[in-house]
XYZ file of C-alpha atoms in Angstrom:
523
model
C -19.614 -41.301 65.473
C -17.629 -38.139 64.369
C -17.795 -39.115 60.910
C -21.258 -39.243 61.142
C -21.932 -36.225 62.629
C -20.085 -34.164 59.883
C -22.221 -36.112 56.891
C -25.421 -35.364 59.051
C -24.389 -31.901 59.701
C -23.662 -30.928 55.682
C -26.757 -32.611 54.885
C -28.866 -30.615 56.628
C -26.843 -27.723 55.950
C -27.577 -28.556 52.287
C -31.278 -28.974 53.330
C -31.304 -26.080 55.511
C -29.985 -24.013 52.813
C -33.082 -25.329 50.217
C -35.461 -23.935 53.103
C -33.321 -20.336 53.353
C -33.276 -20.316 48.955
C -37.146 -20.976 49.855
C -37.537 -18.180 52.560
C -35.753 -15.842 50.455
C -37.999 -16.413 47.399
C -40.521 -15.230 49.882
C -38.775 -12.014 50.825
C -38.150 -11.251 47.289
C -42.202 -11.750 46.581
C -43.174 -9.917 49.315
C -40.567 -6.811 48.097
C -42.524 -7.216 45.218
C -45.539 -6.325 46.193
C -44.946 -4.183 49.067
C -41.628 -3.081 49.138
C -41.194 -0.734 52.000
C -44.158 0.432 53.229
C -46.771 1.082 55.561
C -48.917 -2.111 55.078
C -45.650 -4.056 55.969
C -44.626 -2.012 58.648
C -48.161 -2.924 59.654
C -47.928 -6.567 59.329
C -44.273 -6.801 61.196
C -45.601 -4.843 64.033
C -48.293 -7.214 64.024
C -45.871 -10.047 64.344
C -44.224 -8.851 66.821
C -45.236 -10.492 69.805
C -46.162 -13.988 68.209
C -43.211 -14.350 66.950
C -41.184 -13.478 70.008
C -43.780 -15.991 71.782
C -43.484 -18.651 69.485
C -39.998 -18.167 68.882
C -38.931 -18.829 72.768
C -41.959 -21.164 73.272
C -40.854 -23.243 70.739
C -37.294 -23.432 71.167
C -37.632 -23.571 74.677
C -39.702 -26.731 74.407
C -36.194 -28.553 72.485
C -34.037 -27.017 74.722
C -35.489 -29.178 77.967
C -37.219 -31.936 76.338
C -33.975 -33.410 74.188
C -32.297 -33.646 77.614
C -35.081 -34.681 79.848
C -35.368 -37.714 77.090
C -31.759 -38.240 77.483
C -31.635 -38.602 80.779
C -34.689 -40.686 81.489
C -33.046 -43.239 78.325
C -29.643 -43.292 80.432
C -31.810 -44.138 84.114
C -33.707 -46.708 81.624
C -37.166 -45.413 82.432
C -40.651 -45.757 80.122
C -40.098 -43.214 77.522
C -43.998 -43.964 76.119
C -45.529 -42.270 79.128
C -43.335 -39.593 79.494
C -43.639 -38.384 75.740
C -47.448 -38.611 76.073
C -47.211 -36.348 79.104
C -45.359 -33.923 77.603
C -47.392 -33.472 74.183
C -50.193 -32.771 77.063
C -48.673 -30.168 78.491
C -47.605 -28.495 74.926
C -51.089 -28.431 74.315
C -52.301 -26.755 77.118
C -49.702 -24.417 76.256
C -51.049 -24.055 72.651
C -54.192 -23.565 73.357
C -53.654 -20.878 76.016
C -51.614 -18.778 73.851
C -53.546 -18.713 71.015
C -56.688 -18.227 73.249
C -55.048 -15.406 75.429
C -53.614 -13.484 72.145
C -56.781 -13.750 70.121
C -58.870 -11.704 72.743
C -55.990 -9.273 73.711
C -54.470 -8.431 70.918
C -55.723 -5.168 71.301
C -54.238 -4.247 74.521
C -51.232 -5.883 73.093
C -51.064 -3.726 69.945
C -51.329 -0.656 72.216
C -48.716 -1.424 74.579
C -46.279 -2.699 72.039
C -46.773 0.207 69.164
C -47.990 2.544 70.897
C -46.945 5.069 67.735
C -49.136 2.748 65.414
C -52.101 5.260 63.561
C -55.711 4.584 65.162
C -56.921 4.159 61.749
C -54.771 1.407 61.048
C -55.463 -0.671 64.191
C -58.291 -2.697 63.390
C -56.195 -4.180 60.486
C -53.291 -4.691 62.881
C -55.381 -6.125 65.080
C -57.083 -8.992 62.927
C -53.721 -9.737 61.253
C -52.160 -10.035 64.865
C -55.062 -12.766 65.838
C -53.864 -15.294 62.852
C -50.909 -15.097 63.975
C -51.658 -16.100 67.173
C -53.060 -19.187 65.689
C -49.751 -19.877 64.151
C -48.203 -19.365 67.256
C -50.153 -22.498 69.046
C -49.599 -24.443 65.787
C -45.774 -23.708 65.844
C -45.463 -25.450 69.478
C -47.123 -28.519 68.149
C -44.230 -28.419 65.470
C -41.619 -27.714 67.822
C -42.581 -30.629 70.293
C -42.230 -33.292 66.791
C -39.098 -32.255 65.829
C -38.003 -32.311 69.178
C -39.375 -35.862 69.227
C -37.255 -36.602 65.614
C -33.905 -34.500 67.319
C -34.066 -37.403 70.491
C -33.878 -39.890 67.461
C -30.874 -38.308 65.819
C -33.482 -37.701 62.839
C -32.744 -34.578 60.971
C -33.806 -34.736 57.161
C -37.867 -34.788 57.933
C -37.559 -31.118 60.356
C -34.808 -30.047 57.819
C -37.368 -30.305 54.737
C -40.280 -28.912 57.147
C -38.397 -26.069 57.004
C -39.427 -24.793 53.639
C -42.894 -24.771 54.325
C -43.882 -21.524 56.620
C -42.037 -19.428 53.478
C -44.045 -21.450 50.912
C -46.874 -20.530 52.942
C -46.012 -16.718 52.583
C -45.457 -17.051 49.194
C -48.994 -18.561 48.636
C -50.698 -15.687 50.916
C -48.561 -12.599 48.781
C -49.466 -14.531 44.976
C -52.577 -15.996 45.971
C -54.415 -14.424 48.816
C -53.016 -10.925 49.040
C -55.230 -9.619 45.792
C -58.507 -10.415 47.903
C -57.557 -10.325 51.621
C -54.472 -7.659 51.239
C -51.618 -7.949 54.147
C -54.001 -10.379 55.966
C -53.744 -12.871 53.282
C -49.982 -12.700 53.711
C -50.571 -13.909 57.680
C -53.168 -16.785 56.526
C -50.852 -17.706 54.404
C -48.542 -18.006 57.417
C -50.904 -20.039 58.987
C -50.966 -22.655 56.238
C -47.396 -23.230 55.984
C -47.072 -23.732 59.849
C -50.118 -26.033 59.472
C -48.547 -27.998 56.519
C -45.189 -28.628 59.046
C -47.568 -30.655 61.416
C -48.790 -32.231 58.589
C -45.194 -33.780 57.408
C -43.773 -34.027 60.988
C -46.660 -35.780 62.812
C -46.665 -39.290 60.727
C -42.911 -39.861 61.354
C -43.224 -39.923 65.199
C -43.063 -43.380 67.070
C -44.997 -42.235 69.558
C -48.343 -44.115 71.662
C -50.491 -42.503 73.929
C -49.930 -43.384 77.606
C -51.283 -41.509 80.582
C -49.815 -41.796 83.812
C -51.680 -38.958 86.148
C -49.003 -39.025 88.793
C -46.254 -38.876 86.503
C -48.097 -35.995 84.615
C -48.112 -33.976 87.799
C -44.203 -34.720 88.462
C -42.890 -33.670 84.621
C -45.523 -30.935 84.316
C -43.798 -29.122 87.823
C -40.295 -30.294 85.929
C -41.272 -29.666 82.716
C -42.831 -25.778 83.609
C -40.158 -25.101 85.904
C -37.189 -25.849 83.419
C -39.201 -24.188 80.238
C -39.574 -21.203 82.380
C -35.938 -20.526 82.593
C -35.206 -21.383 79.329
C -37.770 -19.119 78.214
C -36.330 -16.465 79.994
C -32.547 -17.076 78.628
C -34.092 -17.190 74.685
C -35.586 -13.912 75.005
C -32.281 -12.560 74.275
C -32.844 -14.346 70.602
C -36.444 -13.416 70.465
C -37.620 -10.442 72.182
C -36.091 -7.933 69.904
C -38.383 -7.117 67.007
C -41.086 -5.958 69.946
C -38.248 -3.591 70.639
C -38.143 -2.999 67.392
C -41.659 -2.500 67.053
C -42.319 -0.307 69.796
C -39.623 2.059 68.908
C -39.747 2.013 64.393
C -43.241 2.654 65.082
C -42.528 6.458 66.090
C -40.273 6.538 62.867
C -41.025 7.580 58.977
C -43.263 4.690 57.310
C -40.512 1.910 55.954
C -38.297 1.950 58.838
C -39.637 -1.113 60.501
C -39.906 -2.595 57.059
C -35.788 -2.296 56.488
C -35.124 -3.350 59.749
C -37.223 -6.492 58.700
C -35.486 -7.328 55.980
C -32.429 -6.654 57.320
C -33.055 -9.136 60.122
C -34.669 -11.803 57.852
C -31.323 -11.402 55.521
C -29.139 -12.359 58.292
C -31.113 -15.247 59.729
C -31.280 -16.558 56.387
C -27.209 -16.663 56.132
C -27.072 -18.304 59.328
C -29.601 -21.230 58.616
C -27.386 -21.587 55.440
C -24.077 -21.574 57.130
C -24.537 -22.725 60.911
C -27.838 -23.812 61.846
C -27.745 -27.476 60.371
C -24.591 -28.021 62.344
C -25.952 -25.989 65.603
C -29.274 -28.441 65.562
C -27.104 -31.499 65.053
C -24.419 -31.164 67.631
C -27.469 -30.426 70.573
C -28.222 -34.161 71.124
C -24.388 -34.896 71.508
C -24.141 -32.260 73.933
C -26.610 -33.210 75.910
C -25.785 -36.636 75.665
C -22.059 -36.322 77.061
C -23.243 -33.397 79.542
C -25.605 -36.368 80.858
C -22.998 -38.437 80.895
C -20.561 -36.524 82.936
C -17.950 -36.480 79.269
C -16.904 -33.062 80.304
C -13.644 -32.996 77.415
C -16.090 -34.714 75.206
C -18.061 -31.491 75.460
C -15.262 -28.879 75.796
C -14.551 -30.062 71.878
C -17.272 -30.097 70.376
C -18.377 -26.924 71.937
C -15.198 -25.190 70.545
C -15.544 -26.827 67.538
C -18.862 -25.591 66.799
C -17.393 -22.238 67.519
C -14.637 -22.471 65.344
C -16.882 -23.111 62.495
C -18.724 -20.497 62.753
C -16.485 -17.445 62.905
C -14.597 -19.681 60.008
C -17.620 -19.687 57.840
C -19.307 -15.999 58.646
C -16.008 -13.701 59.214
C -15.333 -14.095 55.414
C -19.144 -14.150 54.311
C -19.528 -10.543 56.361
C -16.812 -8.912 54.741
C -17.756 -10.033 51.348
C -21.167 -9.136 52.167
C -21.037 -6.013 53.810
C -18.598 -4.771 50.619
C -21.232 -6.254 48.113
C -24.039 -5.147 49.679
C -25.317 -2.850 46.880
C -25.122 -5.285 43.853
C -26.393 -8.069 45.955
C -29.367 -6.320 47.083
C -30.170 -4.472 44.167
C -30.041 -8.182 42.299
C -32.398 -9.923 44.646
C -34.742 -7.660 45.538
C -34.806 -3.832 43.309
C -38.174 -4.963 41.624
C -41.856 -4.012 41.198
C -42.599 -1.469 44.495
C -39.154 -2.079 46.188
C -36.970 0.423 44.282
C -33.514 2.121 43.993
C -34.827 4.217 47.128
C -35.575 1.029 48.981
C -32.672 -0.679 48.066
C -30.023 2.204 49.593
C -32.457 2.423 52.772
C -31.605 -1.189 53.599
C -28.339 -0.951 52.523
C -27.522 1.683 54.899
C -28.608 -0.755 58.184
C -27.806 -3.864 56.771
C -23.765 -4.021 57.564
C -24.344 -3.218 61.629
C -26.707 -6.707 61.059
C -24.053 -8.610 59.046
C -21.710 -7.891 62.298
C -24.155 -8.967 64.744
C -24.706 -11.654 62.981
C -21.716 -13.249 63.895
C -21.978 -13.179 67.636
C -25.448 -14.299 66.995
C -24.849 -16.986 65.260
C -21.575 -18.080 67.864
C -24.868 -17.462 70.635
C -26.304 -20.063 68.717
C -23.591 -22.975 69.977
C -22.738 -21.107 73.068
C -26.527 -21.126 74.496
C -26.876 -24.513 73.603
C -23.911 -25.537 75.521
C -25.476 -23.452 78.673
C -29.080 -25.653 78.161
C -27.196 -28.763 77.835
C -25.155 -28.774 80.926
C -28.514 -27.662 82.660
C -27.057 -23.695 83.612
C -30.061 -21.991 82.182
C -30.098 -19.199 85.150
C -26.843 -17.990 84.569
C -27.934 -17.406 80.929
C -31.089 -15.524 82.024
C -28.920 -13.472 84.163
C -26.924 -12.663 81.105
C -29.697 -12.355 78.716
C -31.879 -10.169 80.331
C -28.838 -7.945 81.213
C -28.330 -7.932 77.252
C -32.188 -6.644 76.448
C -32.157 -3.865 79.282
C -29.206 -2.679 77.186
C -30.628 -3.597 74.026
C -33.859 -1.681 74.828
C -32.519 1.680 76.327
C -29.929 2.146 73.470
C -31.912 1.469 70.298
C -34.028 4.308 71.901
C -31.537 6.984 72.767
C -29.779 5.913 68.517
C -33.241 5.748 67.186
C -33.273 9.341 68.292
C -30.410 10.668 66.440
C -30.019 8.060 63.753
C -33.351 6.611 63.017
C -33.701 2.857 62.353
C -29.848 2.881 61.276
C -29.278 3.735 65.200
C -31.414 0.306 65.360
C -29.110 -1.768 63.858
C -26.062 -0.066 65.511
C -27.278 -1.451 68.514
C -27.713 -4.848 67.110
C -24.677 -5.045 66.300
C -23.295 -3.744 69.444
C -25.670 -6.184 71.740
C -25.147 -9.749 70.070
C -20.877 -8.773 70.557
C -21.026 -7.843 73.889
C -23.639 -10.568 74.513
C -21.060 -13.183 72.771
C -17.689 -12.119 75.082
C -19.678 -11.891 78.335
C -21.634 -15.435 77.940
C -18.298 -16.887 76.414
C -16.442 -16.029 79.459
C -19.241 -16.551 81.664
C -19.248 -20.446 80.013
C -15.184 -20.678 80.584
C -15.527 -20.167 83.938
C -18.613 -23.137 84.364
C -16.094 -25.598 82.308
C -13.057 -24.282 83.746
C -11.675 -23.485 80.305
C -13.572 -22.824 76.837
C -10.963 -21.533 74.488
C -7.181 -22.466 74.150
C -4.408 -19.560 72.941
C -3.393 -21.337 69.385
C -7.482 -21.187 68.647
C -7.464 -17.511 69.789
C -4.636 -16.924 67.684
C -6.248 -18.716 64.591
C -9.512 -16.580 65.189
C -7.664 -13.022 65.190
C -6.042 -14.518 61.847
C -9.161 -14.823 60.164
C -10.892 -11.854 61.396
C -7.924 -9.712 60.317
C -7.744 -11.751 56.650
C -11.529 -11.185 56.151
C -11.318 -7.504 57.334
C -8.450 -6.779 54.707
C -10.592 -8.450 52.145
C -13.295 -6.537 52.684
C -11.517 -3.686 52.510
C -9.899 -4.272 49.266
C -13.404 -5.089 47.474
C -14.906 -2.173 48.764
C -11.739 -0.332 46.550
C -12.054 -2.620 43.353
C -15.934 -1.858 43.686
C -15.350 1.905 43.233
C -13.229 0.934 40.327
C -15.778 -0.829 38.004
C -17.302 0.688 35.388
C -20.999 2.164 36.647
C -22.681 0.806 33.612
C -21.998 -2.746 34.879
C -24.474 -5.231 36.007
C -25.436 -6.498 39.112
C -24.749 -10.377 38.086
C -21.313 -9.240 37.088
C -20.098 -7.219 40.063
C -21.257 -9.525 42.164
C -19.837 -13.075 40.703
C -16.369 -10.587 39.578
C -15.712 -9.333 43.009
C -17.292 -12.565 44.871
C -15.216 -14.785 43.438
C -12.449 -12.705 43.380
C -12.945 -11.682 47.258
C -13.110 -15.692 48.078
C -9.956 -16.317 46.580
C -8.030 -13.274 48.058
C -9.501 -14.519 51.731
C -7.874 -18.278 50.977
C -4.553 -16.417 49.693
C -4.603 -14.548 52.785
C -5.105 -17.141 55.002
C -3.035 -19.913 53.266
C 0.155 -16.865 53.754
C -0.779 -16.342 57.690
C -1.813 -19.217 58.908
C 0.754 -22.066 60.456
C 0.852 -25.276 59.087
C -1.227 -26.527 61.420
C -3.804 -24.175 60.753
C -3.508 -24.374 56.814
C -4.108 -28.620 57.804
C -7.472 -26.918 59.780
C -8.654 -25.298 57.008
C -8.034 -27.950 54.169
C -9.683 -30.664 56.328
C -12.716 -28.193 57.089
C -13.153 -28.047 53.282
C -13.280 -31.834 52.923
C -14.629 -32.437 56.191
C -12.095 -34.590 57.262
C -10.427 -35.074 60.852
C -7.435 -33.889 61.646
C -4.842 -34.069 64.739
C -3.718 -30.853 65.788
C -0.152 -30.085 66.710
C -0.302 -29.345 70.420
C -2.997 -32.457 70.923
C -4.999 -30.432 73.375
C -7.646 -28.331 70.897
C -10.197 -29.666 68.378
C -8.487 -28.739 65.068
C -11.557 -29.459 62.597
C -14.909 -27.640 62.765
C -17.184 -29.765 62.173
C -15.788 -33.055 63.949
C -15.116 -33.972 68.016
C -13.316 -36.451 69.652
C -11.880 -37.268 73.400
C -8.904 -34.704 73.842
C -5.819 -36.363 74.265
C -2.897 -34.965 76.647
């Protein structure tokens, strides 16, 4: 079973990363023809609140219907009944949502932005009320690939992926000419459509109603969504935040931080998302089954692959920012001015980043051993803090203060729900991984530092494409210098088998050596 989780894992990875070379095609079209400006900033604050709503509503619906499955397969009950019962109550869901944000998204608009222009509001407004449609359409697509997760079937979601951005990409080429920045949220609308479309005919699925057991999984079913609701808003809530406080700011400023945010989620989906959505089943299936060790590794191991994956990518990122940026996106209305106004916000991203991404796994292993409250507890703690600092920075450093506090929120967020999660499993993280993770911080911090010098160093007239495949490639092979000289041997035998994906025994026979496999600890 290991083995097959790592070939699953890279294969969506490899899928994943098609959808992110998709959704960045989109950003890139979209920088194009709006760069950063007021129409944009009008469309993001517009998407505010359906994204943070379909965001947690959809996730939320994985998060407790993977392990409700599980656990009614393990007690051997009719799985038939209890999937039709549950599309039901998505649906209500769907349709109450869109319903209740179509006819106040006004009052919505006004409490959320309340800096937004009163001449600009009407468009807000109608843009807001597609989205609400795509809202109601995304639940329908999170309850199939849900369905495909229970199945351990991961290449059908993995391709839906692509189509939201295509969707954007039709509404900015096709639709934006006639309809303008509402063309770009119908075009939203169609790609989340065309996901139902591919994910609905792959379902084994058969309608069977059972009214009592409706009543018993829709108290079960609200109940536990509720809570998980509550612990995702930590992952979702934060561009109404955003919203309510870029709106007082210069026009552009909620664009960058858009951007910015989009840039990061797209590195993650690339680097850790294919692994984080294939290790959920297994973690629900040995919480379920009482495999507490089982857990413990592949919980750490999912950990250890992502700090060994984005420490590395955020130095070399955060040095190459510039050239990078200025490659992808320094076209048509998004210009030289543009490109340093999201340069200057996008390294405190890059660092939150990591402990988002590290949220990722840990939040999953909260939902999976059924601890949801103590992550609400945490969570909400984190947005309270989250919400009065990016005010008070805002102040005094504009949308940069923004992303100070993103940064600042996803690492605190990351060391209090670690330790909160060692103290639920007894122990989460041994000394010799410790030890290997302050390696490869401190290797990828010296890296960084030492392109950010050889940048200065290059001739001005030089092209984007060159400084950034020069001083990429030469950063990536500095990093695997660096750690090949400071790591043990044990830890050089970590990082060769994470590059070939192989398994590996580790030298005290207590921690999960490899990243991206987990097996029963031995003692």
């Amino acid at each position: 079973m290991t083995r097959s989780i790592s070939k699953t894992s890279l294969l969506v990875s490899g899928l994943m990363m098609c959808g992110v070379a998709v959704g960045f095609l989109s950003q890139i079209a979209i920088a194009w023809h709006y760069g950063a400006s007021a129409d944009l900033d009008a469309y993001l604050i517009a998407f505010a609140l359906p994204s943070v709503v379909a965001g947690a509503g959809a996730a939320a619906i994985g998060y407790v219907l993977i392990p409700l499955l599980m656990e009614y397969r393990l007690k051997e009950v009719e799985l038939s009944t209890t999937r039709t019962t549950s599309f039901l109550i998505v649906v209500i869901f769907a349709v109450g949502v869109a319903l209740g944000g179509m006819l106040l998204a006004r009052p919505i608009l006004e409490t959320t932005a309340p800096g937004a222009t009163p001449a600009r509001i009407p468009l807000i407004v109608g843009v807001q009320q597609w989205l609400w449609v795509a809202t109601a359409l995304s639940f329908l697509v999170s309850f199939a690939t849900a369905l495909h997760h229970f199945e351990k079937s991961f290449v059908r979601p993995a391709i839906a992926v692509t189509l939201p951005p295509l969707g954007l990409i039709f509404g900015v080429e096709v639709l934006a000419g006639a309809m303008g920045i509402t063309g770009l949220a119908f075009g939203y609308v169609t790609g989340v459509a065309a996901q139902c479309g591919l994910l609905w005919p792959g379902l084994r699925m058969t309608l069977q109603f059972d009214r009592n057991r409706f009543l018993r999984l829709w108290r079960r079913f609200t109940g536990d969504t509720l809570l998980v609701l509550l612990s995702l808003l930590p992952f979702t809530a934060l561009p109404v935040i955003d919203a309510y406080w870029a709106s007082r700011l210069p026009d552009g400023s909620l664009s960058y931080l858009g951007y910015a945010n989009r840039i990061v989620i797209g590195l993650t989906s690339i680097t850790v998302h294919g692994v984080a959505v294939v290790l959920f089943p297994y973690f629900s299936e040995s919480a379920a089954a009482g495999a507490v060790q089982d857990f413990r590794n592949r919980l750490t191991a999912g950990l250890k692959f992502v700090f060994l994956l984005l420490a590395p990518l955020t130095a070399l990122f955060i040095a190459l920012r510039l050239p990078v940026l200025t490659l992808l996106f320094e076209r048509g209305t998004f210009d030289a001015q543009a490109t340093r106004g999201l340069a200057a916000v996008l390294p405190w991203y890059l660092v939150g980043m990591v402990g988002m991404a590290a949220m990722n796994i840990v939040s999953r292993g909260f939902y999976a051993l059924g601890r949801s409250g103590l992550l609400v507890g945490i969570g909400l703690g984190s947005l309270a803090f989250y919400a009065i600092v990016s005010g008070l920075l805002a102040a005094h450093f504009s949308y940069v203060g923004i992303g100070i506090t993103y940064a600042l929120y996803w690492t605190a967020q990351l060391i209090t729900a670690s330790v909160a999660l060692g103290f639920v499993m007894e122990k989460l993280w041994c000394p010799d991984h410790l030890r290997f993770l302050l390696k490869l911080v401190t290797a990828s911090l010296l890296v960084g530092a030492l392109l950010q010098r050889a940048g200065g160093l290059l001739p001005p007239a030089m092209g984007s494409v060159a400084k950034v495949a020069l001083l990429g490639g030469g950063g990536m092979a500095a990093f695997l210098l660096m750690a090949w000289l400071s790591f043990t041997a044990a830890e050089r035998l970590d990082l060769r088998s994470f590059l070939a994906a192989r398994e590996t025994v580790s030298s005290d026979k207590v921690c999960i050596t490899n990243p991206l496999v987990a097996r029963p600890e031995t003692r």
